[in-house]
Every structure is written in C-alpha cells, then in structure tokens.
XYZ file of C-alpha atoms in Angstrom:
576
model
C 0.312 0.017 0.226
C 1.101 3.604 -0.993
C 3.151 5.824 1.481
C 0.960 8.544 0.189
C -2.144 6.832 -0.230
C -4.196 6.754 2.891
C -6.668 3.628 2.684
C -9.574 4.851 5.332
C -12.792 3.338 6.270
C -15.287 6.542 5.512
C -16.629 8.738 7.902
C -12.917 7.820 9.624
C -10.159 10.645 9.955
C -7.527 9.641 7.285
C -4.365 7.759 9.131
C -1.294 6.933 6.603
C -1.492 3.388 6.050
C 0.348 1.216 8.613
C 1.677 -1.384 6.407
C 2.864 1.263 3.741
C 6.566 0.042 2.232
C 9.351 1.953 3.873
C 12.602 2.207 2.209
C 16.220 3.446 3.568
C 18.271 5.141 1.304
C 21.697 6.228 1.585
C 23.261 9.035 -0.845
C 27.071 9.989 -0.223
C 29.223 12.646 -0.983
C 29.720 10.889 -4.730
C 26.345 12.212 -5.819
C 25.532 14.683 -3.398
C 28.853 17.238 -4.243
C 27.288 20.162 -4.136
C 24.073 21.897 -3.296
C 23.033 21.555 -7.350
C 23.050 18.035 -6.784
C 20.286 18.199 -4.111
C 17.266 18.539 -6.992
C 18.592 14.943 -8.301
C 18.592 13.301 -4.807
C 14.853 14.824 -4.876
C 14.185 12.890 -7.819
C 15.501 9.735 -6.923
C 13.558 9.780 -3.671
C 10.200 10.746 -6.013
C 10.393 7.901 -8.051
C 10.156 5.664 -4.878
C 7.376 7.451 -3.181
C 5.302 7.598 -6.394
C 5.900 4.036 -6.404
C 3.969 3.698 -2.955
C 6.760 3.856 -0.621
C 7.723 5.762 2.400
C 11.598 6.756 2.406
C 13.780 7.354 4.759
C 16.637 9.258 3.404
C 20.466 8.936 5.044
C 22.940 11.714 3.815
C 26.257 12.468 4.298
C 27.918 15.635 4.062
C 28.648 17.713 1.003
C 31.841 16.472 -0.872
C 34.787 18.004 1.234
C 32.823 19.216 3.760
C 34.081 17.082 6.313
C 37.835 17.226 6.011
C 36.834 21.076 6.065
C 35.164 20.809 9.175
C 37.777 19.016 10.634
C 40.239 21.269 10.013
C 38.355 24.040 11.656
C 37.680 22.567 14.669
C 41.319 21.280 14.748
C 43.113 24.893 14.338
C 41.130 26.178 17.159
C 43.324 23.180 18.969
C 40.888 20.125 19.382
C 42.603 17.190 18.409
C 41.310 14.176 17.235
C 40.831 12.387 20.120
C 38.490 15.775 21.781
C 35.020 14.457 22.678
C 33.220 18.015 21.621
C 34.763 17.403 18.236
C 31.985 14.884 16.391
C 28.975 17.559 17.288
C 31.069 20.214 15.261
C 31.698 17.599 12.262
C 28.362 16.272 11.905
C 27.104 19.742 11.082
C 27.999 18.783 7.622
C 25.726 15.978 7.784
C 22.752 17.583 8.771
C 23.384 20.457 6.736
C 23.032 18.504 3.739
C 20.251 16.738 4.579
C 18.352 20.205 5.051
C 18.988 20.679 1.689
C 17.548 17.616 0.484
C 14.319 17.950 2.581
C 14.110 21.691 1.404
C 14.561 20.054 -2.070
C 12.130 17.256 -1.669
C 9.557 20.206 -0.574
C 10.306 22.114 -3.504
C 8.872 19.177 -6.069
C 5.697 18.371 -3.521
C 7.078 15.871 -1.094
C 5.607 15.496 2.372
C 9.489 15.736 3.592
C 10.975 16.563 7.305
C 14.566 16.573 8.812
C 15.610 15.187 11.757
C 19.006 15.825 13.531
C 21.637 13.805 14.618
C 20.176 13.895 18.076
C 16.728 13.754 17.619
C 17.354 10.676 15.327
C 18.807 8.925 18.442
C 21.150 6.100 17.396
C 22.453 5.534 20.080
C 26.475 4.213 20.621
C 29.030 2.288 22.315
C 32.730 2.901 21.992
C 35.239 5.839 20.879
C 33.797 8.835 20.256
C 35.576 9.242 16.307
C 34.755 5.036 15.843
C 31.821 4.373 17.742
C 29.701 1.588 17.696
C 25.519 1.425 17.248
C 23.632 -0.178 19.207
C 19.802 0.831 18.711
C 17.639 3.239 18.136
C 16.979 5.150 21.562
C 13.750 6.772 21.172
C 10.804 7.031 18.743
C 11.485 10.152 16.682
C 11.937 8.024 13.354
C 8.901 6.271 13.767
C 6.642 9.084 14.731
C 8.255 11.265 11.515
C 7.090 8.357 9.418
C 3.381 7.842 10.543
C 3.616 11.821 9.529
C 5.585 12.268 6.195
C 6.214 10.263 3.083
C 9.941 11.613 3.593
C 11.874 11.752 6.647
C 15.785 13.026 5.810
C 18.587 11.988 8.615
C 21.764 12.533 8.904
C 24.492 9.951 8.334
C 27.956 9.464 10.294
C 26.532 10.783 13.716
C 24.850 9.015 16.997
C 24.854 9.412 20.198
C 26.814 8.508 23.240
C 25.299 7.119 27.065
C 26.424 10.554 28.060
C 24.026 12.276 25.395
C 27.579 13.765 23.298
C 27.728 12.994 19.767
C 30.004 10.316 18.139
C 30.680 9.759 14.797
C 30.789 6.004 13.113
C 33.654 5.897 11.426
C 35.152 7.016 7.883
C 31.970 6.123 5.702
C 29.675 5.795 8.656
C 26.790 6.979 6.573
C 26.524 3.499 5.119
C 26.392 2.068 8.291
C 23.833 4.929 9.959
C 21.479 3.215 6.920
C 22.214 -0.184 7.527
C 21.305 0.413 11.419
C 18.363 1.942 10.211
C 16.904 -0.333 8.316
C 17.494 -2.962 10.815
C 15.385 -0.993 13.157
C 12.821 -0.641 11.010
C 12.427 -3.920 10.604
C 13.918 -4.307 6.584
C 15.567 -7.115 5.026
C 17.268 -4.263 2.412
C 19.057 -1.166 2.161
C 19.883 0.185 -0.677
C 22.848 2.877 -1.094
C 23.327 5.579 -3.571
C 26.749 5.938 -5.140
C 28.288 7.352 -8.268
C 28.801 3.665 -9.533
C 26.251 1.204 -10.508
C 27.381 -1.789 -8.410
C 30.832 -3.867 -7.041
C 33.417 -4.936 -9.873
C 35.333 -7.234 -10.277
C 38.059 -4.433 -10.311
C 37.951 -0.527 -10.689
C 35.438 0.415 -13.551
C 37.920 3.318 -13.936
C 40.990 1.081 -14.618
C 42.441 0.980 -18.177
C 42.917 -2.912 -18.426
C 40.799 -5.481 -18.824
C 36.752 -5.323 -19.113
C 35.925 -4.376 -15.522
C 32.336 -7.135 -14.859
C 29.321 -5.811 -12.241
C 28.683 -8.847 -9.969
C 24.223 -8.882 -10.048
C 25.063 -10.964 -6.341
C 28.176 -10.634 -3.746
C 28.212 -12.524 -1.119
C 29.523 -10.479 2.300
C 33.035 -11.565 1.875
C 33.480 -11.122 -1.616
C 32.273 -7.288 -0.521
C 34.748 -6.935 1.988
C 37.383 -8.157 -0.334
C 36.566 -5.771 -3.486
C 34.144 -2.987 -1.773
C 37.746 -1.158 -0.712
C 36.106 2.358 -0.342
C 32.730 1.993 -1.876
C 31.002 -0.123 1.003
C 31.990 0.704 4.597
C 33.341 -2.165 6.105
C 31.644 -1.635 9.670
C 28.196 -1.452 7.158
C 28.745 -5.347 6.107
C 29.653 -6.350 9.102
C 26.444 -5.334 10.112
C 24.309 -5.702 7.241
C 25.807 -9.937 7.893
C 24.669 -9.538 11.438
C 21.694 -8.076 10.880
C 20.710 -10.021 7.560
C 20.540 -6.971 5.849
C 21.022 -6.937 2.467
C 23.182 -3.822 1.169
C 22.053 -2.763 -2.222
C 24.689 -0.466 -4.272
C 23.362 1.395 -7.137
C 23.814 4.472 -9.091
C 21.092 7.141 -8.895
C 18.424 6.583 -11.824
C 19.494 2.711 -12.151
C 16.994 0.056 -10.658
C 19.660 -2.226 -11.307
C 22.881 -2.863 -9.210
C 25.031 -5.025 -6.974
C 22.951 -6.937 -3.838
C 25.274 -8.113 -1.546
C 24.676 -10.996 1.062
C 24.762 -14.338 1.633
C 24.718 -15.558 -2.003
C 27.270 -15.056 -4.807
C 26.867 -14.729 -8.154
C 29.994 -14.576 -10.659
C 30.294 -11.376 -12.422
C 29.324 -10.120 -16.248
C 29.698 -7.704 -18.446
C 27.846 -4.549 -18.361
C 26.593 -3.310 -21.535
C 27.348 0.801 -22.462
C 24.442 2.565 -22.906
C 23.615 5.512 -25.599
C 22.107 8.443 -23.882
C 18.463 8.926 -25.025
C 17.558 11.469 -27.852
C 15.120 13.580 -26.813
C 13.192 16.442 -28.171
C 10.995 18.636 -25.948
C 8.057 20.542 -27.070
C 7.519 23.796 -25.405
C 9.746 25.984 -23.179
C 7.060 27.597 -20.933
C 6.807 26.848 -17.034
C 6.903 23.148 -17.361
C 9.187 22.685 -20.314
C 12.019 25.196 -19.668
C 12.109 22.774 -15.899
C 12.657 19.900 -17.998
C 15.231 21.644 -20.447
C 16.920 22.985 -16.983
C 17.558 18.970 -15.778
C 17.835 17.067 -19.314
C 20.543 19.217 -20.624
C 22.832 18.083 -18.257
C 21.630 15.063 -17.764
C 24.724 12.300 -19.346
C 21.960 10.065 -19.920
C 19.810 12.175 -22.429
C 20.781 14.262 -25.748
C 18.303 17.260 -25.966
C 18.396 17.066 -29.975
C 15.626 19.568 -30.256
C 13.124 22.279 -28.605
C 9.877 22.944 -30.457
C 8.475 26.638 -29.708
C 6.751 29.206 -31.494
C 9.318 31.556 -31.743
C 12.776 29.885 -31.980
C 14.329 33.516 -31.154
C 12.546 34.620 -28.135
C 14.554 35.286 -25.104
C 13.776 32.265 -22.544
C 15.051 31.656 -18.681
C 16.746 28.325 -19.957
C 20.711 28.381 -20.659
C 20.172 26.569 -23.824
C 22.245 26.568 -26.685
C 20.277 28.510 -29.032
C 20.266 26.185 -32.342
C 18.187 23.904 -30.611
C 15.073 25.470 -30.736
C 13.060 25.112 -33.818
C 9.506 25.465 -35.027
C 9.804 22.953 -37.528
C 8.133 19.743 -36.512
C 8.935 17.741 -39.326
C 12.761 18.664 -38.786
C 12.871 17.588 -35.501
C 10.791 14.200 -35.980
C 13.334 13.659 -38.397
C 16.421 13.882 -36.304
C 14.703 10.551 -34.916
C 14.388 11.209 -31.004
C 13.735 7.722 -28.572
C 11.607 10.314 -26.204
C 9.637 12.776 -26.944
C 8.303 15.252 -23.798
C 5.632 17.034 -24.841
C 4.836 19.982 -22.453
C 2.912 22.439 -25.330
C 0.033 24.863 -23.795
C -2.619 24.202 -26.632
C -4.635 20.774 -26.428
C -4.879 20.442 -30.718
C -1.103 21.066 -30.964
C -0.043 18.916 -28.293
C -2.278 16.055 -29.365
C -1.165 15.710 -33.345
C 2.544 15.942 -32.148
C 1.455 12.754 -29.573
C 0.039 10.996 -32.549
C 2.970 11.936 -35.102
C 5.841 10.665 -32.442
C 3.863 7.481 -31.659
C 3.212 6.925 -35.382
C 6.984 6.970 -35.842
C 7.866 4.636 -33.219
C 9.078 7.149 -30.180
C 8.454 7.455 -26.881
C 6.195 10.075 -25.421
C 5.666 11.826 -22.134
C 2.896 14.537 -21.661
C 2.082 17.038 -19.087
C -0.457 18.467 -21.472
C -3.839 17.159 -20.108
C -5.946 18.683 -22.924
C -4.083 17.239 -25.527
C -4.553 13.730 -23.615
C -7.766 14.270 -22.857
C -8.799 14.289 -26.354
C -8.604 11.008 -26.512
C -6.542 8.656 -24.342
C -8.171 5.129 -25.109
C -7.083 6.270 -28.710
C -3.200 7.336 -28.109
C -2.890 3.975 -25.721
C -3.693 1.941 -29.043
C -1.390 3.879 -31.307
C 1.855 3.460 -29.223
C 0.968 -0.113 -28.498
C 0.357 -0.785 -32.623
C 4.063 0.776 -32.778
C 5.349 -0.548 -29.875
C 5.828 2.426 -28.123
C 5.095 3.878 -24.883
C 3.357 6.669 -24.103
C 2.618 8.302 -20.318
C 1.288 10.928 -18.743
C 0.935 11.265 -15.062
C 2.369 14.838 -14.922
C -0.656 15.975 -16.708
C -2.846 15.857 -13.783
C -2.038 16.876 -9.795
C 1.430 18.621 -10.951
C 3.947 16.820 -7.959
C 0.863 14.616 -6.861
C 0.516 11.134 -7.914
C -2.969 10.961 -9.025
C -2.679 8.771 -11.872
C -1.318 6.325 -9.613
C -3.528 6.714 -6.723
C -6.682 5.951 -9.521
C -4.830 3.042 -10.756
C -4.013 1.519 -7.467
C -7.675 2.141 -6.181
C -9.024 0.511 -9.581
C -7.036 -2.496 -9.124
C -8.186 -3.082 -5.651
C -12.010 -3.107 -7.165
C -14.782 -1.492 -8.373
C -14.478 2.788 -8.243
C -17.451 4.865 -7.314
C -16.340 8.202 -7.944
C -13.536 10.922 -7.203
C -13.889 14.241 -6.211
C -10.642 16.535 -6.040
C -9.317 19.816 -6.199
C -7.242 19.851 -9.320
C -5.930 23.179 -10.275
C -2.919 24.468 -8.202
C -3.429 28.301 -9.578
C -6.922 28.023 -8.807
C -6.405 26.871 -5.578
C -3.804 29.126 -4.734
C -6.079 32.151 -6.287
C -9.164 31.405 -4.258
C -6.914 31.684 -1.070
C -5.421 35.027 -1.868
C -8.958 36.136 -2.654
C -10.480 34.441 0.119
C -7.677 36.829 1.998
C -9.212 40.209 0.763
C -6.699 40.308 -2.408
C -8.429 41.941 -5.520
C -8.742 39.728 -8.666
C -6.237 41.070 -10.681
C -3.505 40.940 -7.958
C -4.465 37.194 -7.086
C -3.357 36.442 -10.975
C -0.224 38.758 -10.608
C 0.715 36.747 -7.555
C 0.060 33.545 -9.158
C 1.691 34.139 -12.372
C 4.723 35.360 -10.608
C 5.008 32.497 -8.830
C 5.099 30.263 -12.202
C 1.954 29.066 -11.446
C 0.170 30.883 -13.863
C 0.006 30.648 -17.735
C 0.925 33.832 -19.786
C -2.793 33.400 -21.035
C -4.709 31.560 -17.225
C -8.069 31.250 -19.427
C -7.728 27.430 -19.259
C -7.625 27.436 -15.234
C -10.129 30.180 -14.677
C -12.990 28.942 -17.022
C -12.584 25.648 -15.621
C -11.063 23.906 -18.878
C -7.680 22.557 -17.279
C -9.597 20.866 -14.422
C -12.432 19.666 -16.586
C -9.624 17.929 -19.031
C -8.280 16.370 -15.726
C -11.578 14.940 -14.918
C -11.826 13.342 -17.911
C -8.210 11.451 -17.665
C -9.069 10.584 -13.973
C -12.262 9.192 -15.192
C -10.311 7.104 -17.640
C -8.411 5.958 -15.288
C -11.351 4.922 -12.944
C -13.970 3.868 -15.200
C -12.207 3.178 -18.598
C -14.352 5.734 -20.405
C -14.823 9.663 -20.208
C -17.426 11.458 -20.117
C -19.409 13.470 -22.673
C -19.685 16.483 -20.723
C -17.943 18.224 -17.581
C -19.853 21.631 -16.707
C -17.916 24.181 -15.252
C -18.081 27.522 -12.906
C -15.674 30.051 -14.269
C -13.668 32.307 -11.589
C -13.711 35.987 -12.147
C -13.681 39.287 -10.670
C -17.634 38.771 -10.151
C -17.275 35.616 -8.479
C -17.934 36.511 -4.850
C -15.413 34.966 -2.516
C -16.209 35.543 0.944
C -14.808 34.076 4.453
C -15.622 30.533 4.098
C -12.782 28.697 1.934
C -14.125 28.184 -1.578
C -12.184 25.267 -3.853
C -12.602 23.957 -7.228
C -13.825 20.704 -6.857
C -13.290 18.407 -9.987
C -15.591 15.328 -9.423
C -17.011 12.285 -11.384
C -19.497 9.678 -10.445
C -21.049 6.476 -12.030
C -24.699 6.343 -11.768
C -26.836 3.820 -13.158
C -24.404 3.379 -15.939
C -23.920 7.020 -16.688
C -20.920 9.269 -15.906
C -22.166 12.148 -13.820
C -19.081 14.842 -13.750
C -18.250 18.290 -13.271
C -16.137 21.325 -12.261
C -17.476 23.341 -9.530
C -16.522 26.294 -7.264
C -17.944 25.048 -3.522
C -18.082 27.314 -1.158
C -19.697 24.796 1.300
C -17.187 22.314 1.921
C -17.217 19.561 4.737
C -14.140 17.559 3.971
C -11.316 18.339 6.008
C -8.665 17.045 3.281
C -9.617 19.927 0.847
C -10.387 22.319 3.253
C -6.970 22.407 4.827
C -5.266 22.711 0.985
C -3.605 25.724 1.487
C -1.662 27.794 -1.937
C -1.038 26.016 -4.788
C -1.821 22.328 -3.672
C -4.206 19.268 -4.842
C -5.739 16.444 -3.596
C -8.061 13.313 -4.496
C -10.337 11.538 -2.838
C -11.007 8.397 -4.439
C -14.275 6.351 -3.576
C -14.357 2.320 -4.054
C -17.189 0.716 -4.850
C -17.186 -1.334 -1.159
C -16.903 1.627 1.051
C -13.117 2.261 1.009
C -11.300 5.763 0.180
C -7.913 6.387 -1.519
C -6.678 9.817 -0.743
C -3.146 11.248 -2.451
C -1.795 15.292 -1.945
C 0.985 17.235 -2.963
C 1.446 20.786 -4.998
C -0.514 20.912 -8.265
C 1.436 23.384 -10.048
C 4.422 25.034 -10.268
C 8.195 24.917 -12.895
C 9.596 22.000 -10.322
C 6.851 19.795 -9.011
C 5.602 19.262 -12.409
C 8.872 18.818 -13.848
C 9.245 16.283 -11.396
C 6.333 14.339 -12.011
C 7.562 14.542 -15.787
C 10.710 13.063 -15.421
C 9.507 10.120 -13.013
C 7.593 9.333 -16.042
C 11.170 8.845 -18.369
C 12.462 7.383 -15.877
C 10.069 4.850 -16.105
C 9.738 4.980 -19.588
C 13.707 4.373 -19.932
C 13.867 1.501 -17.216
C 10.930 -0.376 -19.380
C 13.337 0.251 -22.513
C 16.231 -1.282 -20.521
C 13.714 -3.988 -19.372
C 12.786 -4.507 -23.320
C 16.327 -4.159 -24.455
C 17.296 -7.196 -21.931
C 14.818 -9.827 -23.703
C 16.246 -9.321 -27.281
C-alpha cells in the first residue's frame, strides 16, 4: 500500500496506511557533491514515493565538507580524541540533510528533516569510531507516521553521556544499515556514483570490468574497498540486512548478501535522444534538468518563436518551430509540454506513429482521446505516459490505478488546479482579483494566458483523464464554473472541486466552485496544493495530495514518467 495513499473507511479520520512499504536510501558525497545536486537526489526519492513507498533518506556531508570542518575544529586546538569534535563535524551531514529536505519540498513531497540528536542512534565506544547499538527514541517512527519522506544525517550517533559520536569514515553507510535493521527491513539501498560492485576498478584501463549482480559478504569485503564501509557490511551480515549498491536513476546494481553470483559484462548505454516540445513553465524546467543529464541528449526544442529570450541556458540552435525537422532527427523520446491541446495531441500522435516513446504533461492534449493514444502506442511498439498531466507533483494517476486494481471505483472528487486554488486563497484573504492573478503568475503557477485555468477547462480535462483511469471511459460533458472578478469569495474557504461518479451506468462529472466544504482534506489545502479522494464501491477511500502547480513539482512528475520509460526500454532490451 502506498505511503501517500491513505486507505480509510468512510467517515473515519484519514491515517497513513500502517503497512506502507518503507525504503532506506543512503546518498553519499559522491552523488551529493554540492547543493546543485540536491534536485537529482530529490528525483530519486520522488520516484520511490510515487511507487507507493515511504522513504528514509540518509545523507552524507557534501563533498569535502567533513575535511573542512575537521580542519576548522583542529585549527582551534581540538585534537582527534576531543569529545567535542564529533558534534561540530556532523554539522556537515545535518546541513546536507536540510538541503535535501528543502529540495524534496520544492517538488511537492511531504518531507521532514531530523538532526543527529533527534534521530537518536545510541552508540558505544570511541567518540571518533563508535559502534551503533539501537534507536533510543521513537522520533523516526513518529516522523514516518506523519510524512512521506524523512531525511536524516548519517555518520553521527549519540553516546550514553548525551554527546555526539562519529561512526567512522564512511559511517553514513553504517547509519543506513542500522536504520533498516531497526525498522525491520531486509534490505537497504546505497546510492553511489557507480552502478554496483565490480571485479576491478571500472575506471581502470586494463581489461573489461565486470559487475556483480549478487556478491557475498566476503566478496564485498575483499573488493568493496572504499565503496561500502566494512562496518556496514559486518552489521548487514549480523542483522540479515542485504545491501544494494546502485547509481542514481538505475534500478539494477549489486545486492550484497549471503549468496554470490559470478560477475558479468555491463553494456554501455547510449544517451536517449530527446525532443522537448514547449519551453514554458514546465518545458523550461525540463530543459534545466535534461540538458545536464548524461543519460539524455536533447536534439531539439519545439517552440513558436525560436528567437524569443528564455530563462533557460540552452543552445540557440536547438530551438525550432519545424515539427518535421525535429522528428526527422529520429528521437527516442518526445517530451510534450505544449500549452495548446490540439497541437499537443497532433504531435503525440505523430511521434507515436514514428515509434517514439512519449511523455506528456498536456492534459488538454491527452484528454482528447486517451484510449486512442494508448492503442496507437501499442500498435507502434511505443510507450506513452501522462501522469504529470494531472496533479502536478501529486501522484493522482497512480492513486486511481491503485484504487481500481483493488476493486470497483464508485467515483472521485478532487482539487485539481493549483493556480485556481492559489488564487482562491488570496481572494479569501481579501486580495483583488487582478492582484491574485498577478501573484499566481509571479509564483510560476499561471501561464501567460490563464483562461484555461479560470474557465475550468484545465480541471475539466483532468476530470476526463481521471475518469478514464477510474472507469475506462471519458464523460461526454463536464460542466464547469468560471472564476472571475465577479465570483463571490467570502471568509469561508472556496475550492474548485472536480468530480465524477458512476450513476446508473452513466458518468456524472463536473467542475464546481464550492464554498460549503465539509471535507477537512480539501479545507486544509493551501496555496497551489491539490488533493484527490477516490471512493471505492465497497466504501473504501484512497487519498493523495501534493503540489499541483509550479515548474519544479510538475517537472518532477514528468521526469518520473521519463524514468519509468527508461526502465521499460532497458528491460525490453535485455529480452532481445
């Protein structure tokens, strides 16, 4: 059951599912070199949350930070054995954890950070190389009960005297194994700058390095070197916690445990050739990420005006308004983020007909014929994904799929437009309509032409897509209220509610401005946040919420779709 999909009985207070999957991920300084790397770490975390997991993220200090802090402390006379030294050194891990928590919040994840003292791993032995014993409080369990993501610093623990101790160099690996064991997990994932354990240094020039799919504890001790801390290997063996070693964005890696398997060659994968359609709020955010990712080669950007100045550091020669020329580059993937529905729909169809995989954030385009697009993709052995077209950073499509997989869906209701929700909150606080709209634009939520949001067409398209996921068909009509300067907004919270229920074989859908809210889920939404409530025919309810607008939340959802397609392409290649 998903960590962010609460399953509750009707009329009960929503609570997070007690049996939610939990994963412990550790991010070291090899992947978190500077604050600029925090968004990539947040992406890795987001992918796990979207697949229905809660995440405990263990974070090392940024590259070079530990040595810097040690040098500063020793310059003041603190020697290696001084028991005050560890408390200063772990500030590097605590700073990095705070940065990652901020990056997670930016993309819409419900994240919280804990300090070394709050986390409370108890330890014994020397202050510089202590041995972890157990968790001494319930802070981690309480944080997991309330949040999707808990970011914690590695390397540090607390001695019986209350002072901070260090777990030895590479101690963040040990922190991750301890937490996995204390949470009753049988596996922990260490995210490194290499995709597993090799029989020799992958950077060496002699021979072809081969990667272990599975490695025994002893093999890991012999070949792991600085890749995995030996204390962490020892504790993993003792507590029966397997250690996965993998790279960012890669599902496969090496599993260290009781069994060994011979290493094998690893194929070198070429970067995926990508065309990005649109360079607005979402398209610009995607370019900011894809251009600097070695796994992708952006071969073109479709825009109306190739010479318009933009807030993206992108080579001018990539911009084009010629669809034929861009598709002639034979991209592997088209990422469609246009603002116009029909143009987006036509592009998606052309790309699929050419055999290109497609990810779309354009709800107007997809809602025109979701079933037809899926059939076209199947006919051309291509893939199409559109999770980002509904809910921004909130996994609404995944929520409805989970509900439908569990049984018949009776209907759903949702706040689906972050721009409108943001404006309604401003209007409720007394802002003039023009000011509320200007604020939404300044925050990056509203497009230049906000009519689709204000007239309810954006929410109506999302209702159609959610209806397709819930019922396998789209309602013929979605009557919608319009938000304008004449709309009365008083002190009671007003929300734009999109809904669709199956009644007597028909779909009853609408988008209404509702000032008589009884549901605490919708009343509590502030700013650009969205929420979905799915009603099962058997009385069960599924919930999800998150940021529903903004460059980074929607960008993250698109990238999660892209990552799913990359994994599917790799899996298909292995079968050939």
